[in-house]
Amino acid sequence: MIKTSTQNELIQYVYDELAEDVCEQLEKSLMQDDELAECCSELLLIQHLLDGVVKAPTDRSVNNIINYSRSLSLQS
Amino acid sequence: MNTTTQLSDSALVSLYIAGNENAFEQLVNRHKNKVFTTILLIVKDSYTAEDLLQDTFIKAVHTMKSGRYNEEGKFSSWICRIAHNLAIDFFRKEKRSPIITLEDGNNVFNTLSFAEDSVESLQIKEDTHARLRELIQALPQTQREVLMMRHYADMSFQEIAEATGVSINTALGRMRYALINLRKKMQKSNIVYDKNLYSE
């Protein structure tokens, strides 16, 4: 059973927010604890899947934004 | 050669405020996809998301050009917070739940790139995306909010905690439950999430 505090650290770890000293300690634990390592692996897989749903807007919208900003500059 | 491409967001904002429009173009291109996705996952409609994306950046333009931009914090978090708030406002006003459809007629989740586009992998992709969309939308609101703020809006857990008025441990707990819920439901639904199916 993984402690809640360790699970929270794991979340911070996969999102690259864990303090360096805690990070080193967690990485040591990952080498020794199969359950923790498996949990980390699953988190990374889901993270990878979530990454894939990022979608780009149309060029038209992007151009509208850029042109709007430029039009304000021309007015001032 | 575009000299702004290697600059930090903070440097680009400073250049833009000083009148460099190329810096703004760089900022837009750097953040448009995550901002758009953040909106799309809330409003569930690509046409609305396109409109709100423009509203988001227009609001940012006015804030920066009027000298009201606060340089504390990351630009990415700030712009995604604007997008998130506009999308939530829209969603609350509309109280509707349309199907996620893009201009080409595809669902928003039908956009993962697969290592092979065989008939079989395409079918798996379609099934996976359709189900994943349902699973994310079915998450409790607090979990979905943290998931989107962290994963798509690039906010730190500390920033999310402050924005939502909870402790960082609560924000972390919500994220943990969101990911665990997704994992469990994916397994229960026999959803394939083998990373070998996806190209890098």
PDB file of C-alpha atoms in Angstrom:
ATOM      1  CA  MET A   1       0.000   0.000   0.000  1.00  0.00           C
ATOM      2  CA  ILE A   2       1.526   3.286  -1.100  1.00  0.00           C
ATOM      3  CA  LYS A   3       1.183   6.121   1.421  1.00  0.00           C
ATOM      4  CA  THR A   4      -0.934   9.103   0.354  1.00  0.00           C
ATOM      5  CA  SER A   5       1.998  11.455   0.833  1.00  0.00           C
ATOM      6  CA  THR A   6       4.133   9.306  -1.465  1.00  0.00           C
ATOM      7  CA  GLN A   7       1.347   9.183  -4.057  1.00  0.00           C
ATOM      8  CA  ASN A   8       1.183  12.973  -3.978  1.00  0.00           C
ATOM      9  CA  GLU A   9       4.942  13.127  -4.439  1.00  0.00           C
ATOM     10  CA  LEU A  10       4.580  10.788  -7.395  1.00  0.00           C
ATOM     11  CA  ILE A  11       2.088  13.149  -9.012  1.00  0.00           C
ATOM     12  CA  GLN A  12       4.505  16.045  -8.472  1.00  0.00           C
ATOM     13  CA  TYR A  13       7.325  13.879  -9.824  1.00  0.00           C
ATOM     14  CA  VAL A  14       5.612  13.042 -13.132  1.00  0.00           C
ATOM     15  CA  TYR A  15       4.761  16.718 -13.533  1.00  0.00           C
ATOM     16  CA  ASP A  16       8.327  17.725 -12.746  1.00  0.00           C
ATOM     17  CA  GLU A  17       7.426  19.733  -9.646  1.00  0.00           C
ATOM     18  CA  LEU A  18       9.169  17.774  -6.946  1.00  0.00           C
ATOM     19  CA  ALA A  19      11.975  19.435  -4.996  1.00  0.00           C
ATOM     20  CA  GLU A  20      15.391  18.070  -5.904  1.00  0.00           C
ATOM     21  CA  ASP A  21      16.141  16.384  -2.585  1.00  0.00           C
ATOM     22  CA  VAL A  22      12.711  14.724  -2.402  1.00  0.00           C
ATOM     23  CA  CYS A  23      13.065  13.748  -6.037  1.00  0.00           C
ATOM     24  CA  GLU A  24      16.305  11.893  -5.364  1.00  0.00           C
ATOM     25  CA  GLN A  25      14.726  10.048  -2.472  1.00  0.00           C
ATOM     26  CA  LEU A  26      11.709   9.073  -4.549  1.00  0.00           C
ATOM     27  CA  GLU A  27      13.888   7.820  -7.384  1.00  0.00           C
ATOM     28  CA  LYS A  28      15.712   5.582  -4.925  1.00  0.00           C
ATOM     29  CA  SER A  29      12.372   4.235  -3.744  1.00  0.00           C
ATOM     30  CA  LEU A  30      11.293   3.634  -7.336  1.00  0.00           C
ATOM     31  CA  MET A  31      14.324   1.390  -7.800  1.00  0.00           C
ATOM     32  CA  GLN A  32      13.323  -0.749  -4.831  1.00  0.00           C
ATOM     33  CA  ASP A  33       9.529  -0.710  -4.760  1.00  0.00           C
ATOM     34  CA  ASP A  34       7.826  -2.526  -7.647  1.00  0.00           C
ATOM     35  CA  GLU A  35       4.358  -1.307  -6.699  1.00  0.00           C
ATOM     36  CA  LEU A  36       5.523   2.292  -6.652  1.00  0.00           C
ATOM     37  CA  ALA A  37       7.349   1.839  -9.956  1.00  0.00           C
ATOM     38  CA  GLU A  38       4.258   0.327 -11.561  1.00  0.00           C
ATOM     39  CA  CYS A  39       2.109   3.186 -10.275  1.00  0.00           C
ATOM     40  CA  CYS A  40       4.576   5.688 -11.707  1.00  0.00           C
ATOM     41  CA  SER A  41       4.608   3.886 -15.036  1.00  0.00           C
ATOM     42  CA  GLU A  42       0.810   3.986 -15.261  1.00  0.00           C
ATOM     43  CA  LEU A  43       0.744   7.680 -14.447  1.00  0.00           C
ATOM     44  CA  LEU A  44       3.252   8.354 -17.204  1.00  0.00           C
ATOM     45  CA  LEU A  45       1.199   6.327 -19.683  1.00  0.00           C
ATOM     46  CA  ILE A  46      -1.973   8.258 -18.903  1.00  0.00           C
ATOM     47  CA  GLN A  47      -0.014  11.502 -19.074  1.00  0.00           C
ATOM     48  CA  HIS A  48       1.223  10.469 -22.518  1.00  0.00           C
ATOM     49  CA  LEU A  49      -2.307   9.721 -23.657  1.00  0.00           C
ATOM     50  CA  LEU A  50      -3.597  13.044 -22.341  1.00  0.00           C
ATOM     51  CA  ASP A  51      -0.812  14.811 -24.226  1.00  0.00           C
ATOM     52  CA  GLY A  52      -2.192  13.440 -27.463  1.00  0.00           C
ATOM     53  CA  VAL A  53      -5.510  15.211 -27.203  1.00  0.00           C
ATOM     54  CA  VAL A  54      -3.933  18.646 -27.626  1.00  0.00           C
ATOM     55  CA  LYS A  55      -5.557  20.159 -30.693  1.00  0.00           C
ATOM     56  CA  ALA A  56      -4.579  23.119 -32.840  1.00  0.00           C
ATOM     57  CA  PRO A  57      -6.979  25.930 -33.735  1.00  0.00           C
ATOM     58  CA  THR A  58      -7.500  26.959 -37.343  1.00  0.00           C
ATOM     59  CA  ASP A  59      -5.061  29.340 -39.024  1.00  0.00           C
ATOM     60  CA  ARG A  60      -7.967  31.711 -39.524  1.00  0.00           C
ATOM     61  CA  SER A  61      -8.460  32.194 -35.791  1.00  0.00           C
ATOM     62  CA  VAL A  62      -4.749  32.651 -35.210  1.00  0.00           C
ATOM     63  CA  ASN A  63      -4.498  35.201 -38.008  1.00  0.00           C
ATOM     64  CA  ASN A  64      -7.507  37.076 -36.638  1.00  0.00           C
ATOM     65  CA  ILE A  65      -5.756  37.406 -33.273  1.00  0.00           C
ATOM     66  CA  ILE A  66      -2.474  38.581 -34.756  1.00  0.00           C
ATOM     67  CA  ASN A  67      -4.178  41.000 -37.127  1.00  0.00           C
ATOM     68  CA  TYR A  68      -6.271  42.411 -34.303  1.00  0.00           C
ATOM     69  CA  SER A  69      -3.175  43.193 -32.296  1.00  0.00           C
ATOM     70  CA  ARG A  70      -1.463  44.766 -35.306  1.00  0.00           C
ATOM     71  CA  SER A  71      -4.530  46.897 -36.024  1.00  0.00           C
ATOM     72  CA  LEU A  72      -4.390  48.306 -32.492  1.00  0.00           C
ATOM     73  CA  SER A  73      -0.727  49.191 -32.980  1.00  0.00           C
ATOM     74  CA  LEU A  74      -1.526  51.035 -36.195  1.00  0.00           C
ATOM     75  CA  GLN A  75      -4.248  53.041 -34.449  1.00  0.00           C
ATOM     76  CA  SER A  76      -2.001  54.209 -31.626  1.00  0.00           C
TER      77      SER A  76
ATOM     78  CA  MET B   1      15.535  34.890 -39.448  1.00  0.00           C
ATOM     79  CA  ASN B   2      13.080  35.414 -36.631  1.00  0.00           C
ATOM     80  CA  THR B   3      15.093  36.595 -33.637  1.00  0.00           C
ATOM     81  CA  THR B   4      12.252  36.076 -31.175  1.00  0.00           C
ATOM     82  CA  THR B   5      11.953  32.299 -31.455  1.00  0.00           C
ATOM     83  CA  GLN B   6      14.450  31.474 -28.699  1.00  0.00           C
ATOM     84  CA  LEU B   7      13.301  34.094 -26.212  1.00  0.00           C
ATOM     85  CA  SER B   8      11.462  33.320 -22.989  1.00  0.00           C
ATOM     86  CA  ASP B   9       7.788  34.163 -22.655  1.00  0.00           C
ATOM     87  CA  SER B  10       8.680  36.913 -20.229  1.00  0.00           C
ATOM     88  CA  ALA B  11      11.088  38.496 -22.713  1.00  0.00           C
ATOM     89  CA  LEU B  12       8.503  38.233 -25.490  1.00  0.00           C
ATOM     90  CA  VAL B  13       5.890  39.941 -23.339  1.00  0.00           C
ATOM     91  CA  SER B  14       8.319  42.795 -22.620  1.00  0.00           C
ATOM     92  CA  LEU B  15       9.093  43.162 -26.316  1.00  0.00           C
ATOM     93  CA  TYR B  16       5.418  43.134 -27.180  1.00  0.00           C
ATOM     94  CA  ILE B  17       4.569  45.779 -24.616  1.00  0.00           C
ATOM     95  CA  ALA B  18       7.363  47.845 -26.153  1.00  0.00           C
ATOM     96  CA  GLY B  19       5.655  47.540 -29.529  1.00  0.00           C
ATOM     97  CA  ASN B  20       7.153  44.447 -31.148  1.00  0.00           C
ATOM     98  CA  GLU B  21       4.275  42.670 -32.898  1.00  0.00           C
ATOM     99  CA  ASN B  22       6.484  39.754 -33.938  1.00  0.00           C
ATOM    100  CA  ALA B  23       6.940  38.960 -30.262  1.00  0.00           C
ATOM    101  CA  PHE B  24       3.191  38.662 -29.855  1.00  0.00           C
ATOM    102  CA  GLU B  25       2.936  36.418 -32.897  1.00  0.00           C
ATOM    103  CA  GLN B  26       5.543  34.188 -31.313  1.00  0.00           C
ATOM    104  CA  LEU B  27       3.591  34.061 -28.033  1.00  0.00           C
ATOM    105  CA  VAL B  28       0.384  33.172 -29.850  1.00  0.00           C
ATOM    106  CA  ASN B  29       2.000  30.399 -31.843  1.00  0.00           C
ATOM    107  CA  ARG B  30       3.734  29.060 -28.765  1.00  0.00           C
ATOM    108  CA  HIS B  31       0.579  28.779 -26.660  1.00  0.00           C
ATOM    109  CA  LYS B  32      -2.363  28.546 -29.079  1.00  0.00           C
ATOM    110  CA  ASN B  33      -2.702  24.742 -28.959  1.00  0.00           C
ATOM    111  CA  LYS B  34      -2.850  24.378 -25.194  1.00  0.00           C
ATOM    112  CA  VAL B  35      -5.152  27.371 -24.851  1.00  0.00           C
ATOM    113  CA  PHE B  36      -7.414  25.990 -27.564  1.00  0.00           C
ATOM    114  CA  THR B  37      -7.475  22.521 -26.009  1.00  0.00           C
ATOM    115  CA  THR B  38      -8.232  23.952 -22.581  1.00  0.00           C
ATOM    116  CA  ILE B  39     -11.259  25.739 -24.001  1.00  0.00           C
ATOM    117  CA  LEU B  40     -12.347  22.832 -26.187  1.00  0.00           C
ATOM    118  CA  LEU B  41     -12.416  20.386 -23.297  1.00  0.00           C
ATOM    119  CA  ILE B  42     -14.796  22.672 -21.438  1.00  0.00           C
ATOM    120  CA  VAL B  43     -17.137  23.960 -24.138  1.00  0.00           C
ATOM    121  CA  LYS B  44     -17.072  20.766 -26.220  1.00  0.00           C
ATOM    122  CA  ASP B  45     -17.646  22.601 -29.473  1.00  0.00           C
ATOM    123  CA  SER B  46     -14.884  23.547 -31.899  1.00  0.00           C
ATOM    124  CA  TYR B  47     -16.642  26.591 -33.344  1.00  0.00           C
ATOM    125  CA  THR B  48     -17.225  28.047 -29.887  1.00  0.00           C
ATOM    126  CA  ALA B  49     -13.666  27.170 -28.900  1.00  0.00           C
ATOM    127  CA  GLU B  50     -12.312  29.076 -31.918  1.00  0.00           C
ATOM    128  CA  ASP B  51     -14.318  32.143 -30.861  1.00  0.00           C
ATOM    129  CA  LEU B  52     -13.251  31.911 -27.240  1.00  0.00           C
ATOM    130  CA  LEU B  53      -9.618  31.442 -28.257  1.00  0.00           C
ATOM    131  CA  GLN B  54      -9.801  34.786 -30.037  1.00  0.00           C
ATOM    132  CA  ASP B  55     -11.574  36.378 -27.063  1.00  0.00           C
ATOM    133  CA  THR B  56      -8.857  35.055 -24.777  1.00  0.00           C
ATOM    134  CA  PHE B  57      -5.985  36.544 -26.729  1.00  0.00           C
ATOM    135  CA  ILE B  58      -7.851  39.784 -27.347  1.00  0.00           C
ATOM    136  CA  LYS B  59      -8.339  40.141 -23.607  1.00  0.00           C
ATOM    137  CA  ALA B  60      -4.627  39.450 -23.147  1.00  0.00           C
ATOM    138  CA  VAL B  61      -3.747  42.045 -25.790  1.00  0.00           C
ATOM    139  CA  HIS B  62      -5.742  44.725 -24.009  1.00  0.00           C
ATOM    140  CA  THR B  63      -4.246  43.839 -20.649  1.00  0.00           C
ATOM    141  CA  MET B  64      -0.680  43.933 -21.949  1.00  0.00           C
ATOM    142  CA  LYS B  65      -1.086  47.007 -24.131  1.00  0.00           C
ATOM    143  CA  SER B  66      -2.724  48.957 -21.317  1.00  0.00           C
ATOM    144  CA  GLY B  67       0.156  48.197 -18.963  1.00  0.00           C
ATOM    145  CA  ARG B  68      -1.950  46.104 -16.589  1.00  0.00           C
ATOM    146  CA  TYR B  69      -0.055  42.860 -17.140  1.00  0.00           C
ATOM    147  CA  ASN B  70       1.377  41.516 -13.890  1.00  0.00           C
ATOM    148  CA  GLU B  71       4.803  40.041 -14.589  1.00  0.00           C
ATOM    149  CA  GLU B  72       4.624  37.716 -11.613  1.00  0.00           C
ATOM    150  CA  GLY B  73       3.938  34.138 -12.634  1.00  0.00           C
ATOM    151  CA  LYS B  74       4.111  32.430 -15.986  1.00  0.00           C
ATOM    152  CA  PHE B  75       2.529  33.791 -19.149  1.00  0.00           C
ATOM    153  CA  SER B  76       1.288  30.301 -20.037  1.00  0.00           C
ATOM    154  CA  SER B  77      -0.580  29.958 -16.749  1.00  0.00           C
ATOM    155  CA  TRP B  78      -2.004  33.431 -17.065  1.00  0.00           C
ATOM    156  CA  ILE B  79      -3.298  33.019 -20.617  1.00  0.00           C
ATOM    157  CA  CYS B  80      -4.746  29.600 -19.823  1.00  0.00           C
ATOM    158  CA  ARG B  81      -6.491  31.002 -16.766  1.00  0.00           C
ATOM    159  CA  ILE B  82      -8.150  33.635 -18.952  1.00  0.00           C
ATOM    160  CA  ALA B  83      -9.192  30.894 -21.371  1.00  0.00           C
ATOM    161  CA  HIS B  84     -10.449  28.674 -18.592  1.00  0.00           C
ATOM    162  CA  ASN B  85     -12.511  31.458 -17.040  1.00  0.00           C
ATOM    163  CA  LEU B  86     -14.031  32.507 -20.369  1.00  0.00           C
ATOM    164  CA  ALA B  87     -14.881  28.904 -21.198  1.00  0.00           C
ATOM    165  CA  ILE B  88     -16.447  28.282 -17.804  1.00  0.00           C
ATOM    166  CA  ASP B  89     -18.443  31.526 -18.100  1.00  0.00           C
ATOM    167  CA  PHE B  90     -19.666  30.442 -21.506  1.00  0.00           C
ATOM    168  CA  PHE B  91     -20.520  26.952 -20.326  1.00  0.00           C
ATOM    169  CA  ARG B  92     -22.480  28.251 -17.337  1.00  0.00           C
ATOM    170  CA  LYS B  93     -24.429  30.657 -19.539  1.00  0.00           C
ATOM    171  CA  GLU B  94     -25.180  28.127 -22.211  1.00  0.00           C
ATOM    172  CA  LYS B  95     -25.915  25.137 -19.965  1.00  0.00           C
ATOM    173  CA  ARG B  96     -25.564  22.871 -22.920  1.00  0.00           C
ATOM    174  CA  SER B  97     -23.565  19.856 -23.835  1.00  0.00           C
ATOM    175  CA  PRO B  98     -23.056  19.598 -27.589  1.00  0.00           C
ATOM    176  CA  ILE B  99     -21.081  16.916 -29.316  1.00  0.00           C
ATOM    177  CA  ILE B 100     -17.429  17.780 -29.852  1.00  0.00           C
ATOM    178  CA  THR B 101     -17.151  18.332 -33.566  1.00  0.00           C
ATOM    179  CA  LEU B 102     -14.348  19.898 -35.532  1.00  0.00           C
ATOM    180  CA  GLU B 103     -14.580  21.736 -38.817  1.00  0.00           C
ATOM    181  CA  ASP B 104     -13.584  18.621 -40.668  1.00  0.00           C
ATOM    182  CA  GLY B 105     -16.372  16.733 -38.961  1.00  0.00           C
ATOM    183  CA  ASN B 106     -14.099  14.687 -36.713  1.00  0.00           C
ATOM    184  CA  ASN B 107     -14.390  14.459 -32.969  1.00  0.00           C
ATOM    185  CA  VAL B 108     -11.804  16.348 -30.981  1.00  0.00           C
ATOM    186  CA  PHE B 109     -10.269  13.197 -29.586  1.00  0.00           C
ATOM    187  CA  ASN B 110      -9.721  11.720 -33.000  1.00  0.00           C
ATOM    188  CA  THR B 111      -6.446  13.554 -33.275  1.00  0.00           C
ATOM    189  CA  LEU B 112      -3.852  11.322 -31.658  1.00  0.00           C
ATOM    190  CA  SER B 113      -1.204  10.251 -34.092  1.00  0.00           C
ATOM    191  CA  PHE B 114      -0.724   6.514 -34.199  1.00  0.00           C
ATOM    192  CA  ALA B 115       2.416   4.670 -35.090  1.00  0.00           C
ATOM    193  CA  GLU B 116       0.570   2.832 -37.853  1.00  0.00           C
ATOM    194  CA  ASP B 117      -2.574   3.899 -39.598  1.00  0.00           C
ATOM    195  CA  SER B 118      -3.815   0.437 -40.377  1.00  0.00           C
ATOM    196  CA  VAL B 119      -7.562  -0.137 -40.438  1.00  0.00           C
ATOM    197  CA  GLU B 120      -7.280  -1.894 -37.102  1.00  0.00           C
ATOM    198  CA  SER B 121      -5.257   0.856 -35.403  1.00  0.00           C
ATOM    199  CA  LEU B 122      -7.583   3.523 -36.769  1.00  0.00           C
ATOM    200  CA  GLN B 123     -10.535   1.696 -35.289  1.00  0.00           C
ATOM    201  CA  ILE B 124      -8.762   1.356 -31.938  1.00  0.00           C
ATOM    202  CA  LYS B 125      -7.920   5.053 -32.087  1.00  0.00           C
ATOM    203  CA  GLU B 126     -11.500   6.058 -32.759  1.00  0.00           C
ATOM    204  CA  ASP B 127     -12.825   3.866 -29.977  1.00  0.00           C
ATOM    205  CA  THR B 128     -10.177   5.040 -27.532  1.00  0.00           C
ATOM    206  CA  HIS B 129     -10.741   8.704 -28.195  1.00  0.00           C
ATOM    207  CA  ALA B 130     -14.492   8.496 -28.021  1.00  0.00           C
ATOM    208  CA  ARG B 131     -14.332   6.684 -24.709  1.00  0.00           C
ATOM    209  CA  LEU B 132     -11.582   8.881 -23.294  1.00  0.00           C
ATOM    210  CA  ARG B 133     -13.644  11.958 -24.075  1.00  0.00           C
ATOM    211  CA  GLU B 134     -16.538  10.486 -22.143  1.00  0.00           C
ATOM    212  CA  LEU B 135     -14.309   9.552 -19.236  1.00  0.00           C
ATOM    213  CA  ILE B 136     -12.765  13.012 -18.891  1.00  0.00           C
ATOM    214  CA  GLN B 137     -16.152  14.662 -19.134  1.00  0.00           C
ATOM    215  CA  ALA B 138     -17.565  12.252 -16.562  1.00  0.00           C
ATOM    216  CA  LEU B 139     -14.940  13.116 -13.951  1.00  0.00           C
ATOM    217  CA  PRO B 140     -16.194  15.030 -10.928  1.00  0.00           C
ATOM    218  CA  GLN B 141     -15.943  18.757 -11.650  1.00  0.00           C
ATOM    219  CA  THR B 142     -13.199  19.398  -9.081  1.00  0.00           C
ATOM    220  CA  GLN B 143     -11.042  16.599 -10.499  1.00  0.00           C
ATOM    221  CA  ARG B 144     -11.600  17.620 -14.106  1.00  0.00           C
ATOM    222  CA  GLU B 145     -10.751  21.225 -13.231  1.00  0.00           C
ATOM    223  CA  VAL B 146      -7.406  20.318 -11.677  1.00  0.00           C
ATOM    224  CA  LEU B 147      -6.597  17.903 -14.512  1.00  0.00           C
ATOM    225  CA  MET B 148      -7.187  20.592 -17.105  1.00  0.00           C
ATOM    226  CA  MET B 149      -5.403  23.344 -15.199  1.00  0.00           C
ATOM    227  CA  ARG B 150      -2.322  21.198 -14.665  1.00  0.00           C
ATOM    228  CA  HIS B 151      -2.172  19.195 -17.851  1.00  0.00           C
ATOM    229  CA  TYR B 152      -3.433  21.657 -20.430  1.00  0.00           C
ATOM    230  CA  ALA B 153      -3.118  25.067 -18.781  1.00  0.00           C
ATOM    231  CA  ASP B 154       0.376  24.329 -17.484  1.00  0.00           C
ATOM    232  CA  MET B 155      -0.375  25.721 -14.029  1.00  0.00           C
ATOM    233  CA  SER B 156       1.658  24.442 -11.105  1.00  0.00           C
ATOM    234  CA  PHE B 157      -0.131  22.643  -8.282  1.00  0.00           C
ATOM    235  CA  GLN B 158       0.608  25.615  -6.038  1.00  0.00           C
ATOM    236  CA  GLU B 159      -0.990  27.975  -8.568  1.00  0.00           C
ATOM    237  CA  ILE B 160      -4.006  25.664  -8.870  1.00  0.00           C
ATOM    238  CA  ALA B 161      -4.348  25.523  -5.094  1.00  0.00           C
ATOM    239  CA  GLU B 162      -4.359  29.321  -4.905  1.00  0.00           C
ATOM    240  CA  ALA B 163      -6.737  29.690  -7.844  1.00  0.00           C
ATOM    241  CA  THR B 164      -9.246  27.206  -6.467  1.00  0.00           C
ATOM    242  CA  GLY B 165      -8.918  28.156  -2.804  1.00  0.00           C
ATOM    243  CA  VAL B 166      -7.691  24.806  -1.520  1.00  0.00           C
ATOM    244  CA  SER B 167      -4.450  23.485  -0.054  1.00  0.00           C
ATOM    245  CA  ILE B 168      -1.775  22.090  -2.357  1.00  0.00           C
ATOM    246  CA  ASN B 169      -2.392  18.639  -0.876  1.00  0.00           C
ATOM    247  CA  THR B 170      -6.055  18.873  -1.834  1.00  0.00           C
ATOM    248  CA  ALA B 171      -5.110  19.923  -5.365  1.00  0.00           C
ATOM    249  CA  LEU B 172      -2.653  17.010  -5.568  1.00  0.00           C
ATOM    250  CA  GLY B 173      -5.270  14.637  -4.181  1.00  0.00           C
ATOM    251  CA  ARG B 174      -7.806  15.748  -6.777  1.00  0.00           C
ATOM    252  CA  MET B 175      -5.296  15.260  -9.563  1.00  0.00           C
ATOM    253  CA  ARG B 176      -4.378  11.845  -8.206  1.00  0.00           C
ATOM    254  CA  TYR B 177      -8.011  10.773  -8.078  1.00  0.00           C
ATOM    255  CA  ALA B 178      -8.620  12.146 -11.565  1.00  0.00           C
ATOM    256  CA  LEU B 179      -5.767  10.096 -13.020  1.00  0.00           C
ATOM    257  CA  ILE B 180      -6.643   7.016 -10.973  1.00  0.00           C
ATOM    258  CA  ASN B 181     -10.281   7.287 -12.033  1.00  0.00           C
ATOM    259  CA  LEU B 182      -9.279   7.573 -15.666  1.00  0.00           C
ATOM    260  CA  ARG B 183      -6.947   4.602 -15.360  1.00  0.00           C
ATOM    261  CA  LYS B 184      -9.539   2.410 -13.632  1.00  0.00           C
ATOM    262  CA  LYS B 185     -12.282   3.305 -16.056  1.00  0.00           C
ATOM    263  CA  MET B 186      -9.999   2.746 -19.016  1.00  0.00           C
ATOM    264  CA  GLN B 187      -9.110  -0.682 -17.691  1.00  0.00           C
ATOM    265  CA  LYS B 188     -12.753  -1.453 -16.950  1.00  0.00           C
ATOM    266  CA  SER B 189     -13.692  -0.461 -20.486  1.00  0.00           C
ATOM    267  CA  ASN B 190     -10.802  -2.471 -21.899  1.00  0.00           C
ATOM    268  CA  ILE B 191      -9.413   0.693 -23.406  1.00  0.00           C
ATOM    269  CA  VAL B 192      -6.025   0.148 -24.920  1.00  0.00           C
ATOM    270  CA  TYR B 193      -3.453   2.602 -23.722  1.00  0.00           C
ATOM    271  CA  ASP B 194      -0.299   0.878 -24.771  1.00  0.00           C
ATOM    272  CA  LYS B 195       2.175   3.633 -25.548  1.00  0.00           C
ATOM    273  CA  ASN B 196       3.525   1.591 -28.432  1.00  0.00           C
ATOM    274  CA  LEU B 197       0.331   2.427 -30.282  1.00  0.00           C
ATOM    275  CA  TYR B 198       1.213   6.080 -30.320  1.00  0.00           C
ATOM    276  CA  SER B 199       3.948   7.760 -32.219  1.00  0.00           C
ATOM    277  CA  GLU B 200       6.172  10.176 -30.339  1.00  0.00           C
TER     278      GLU B 200
END
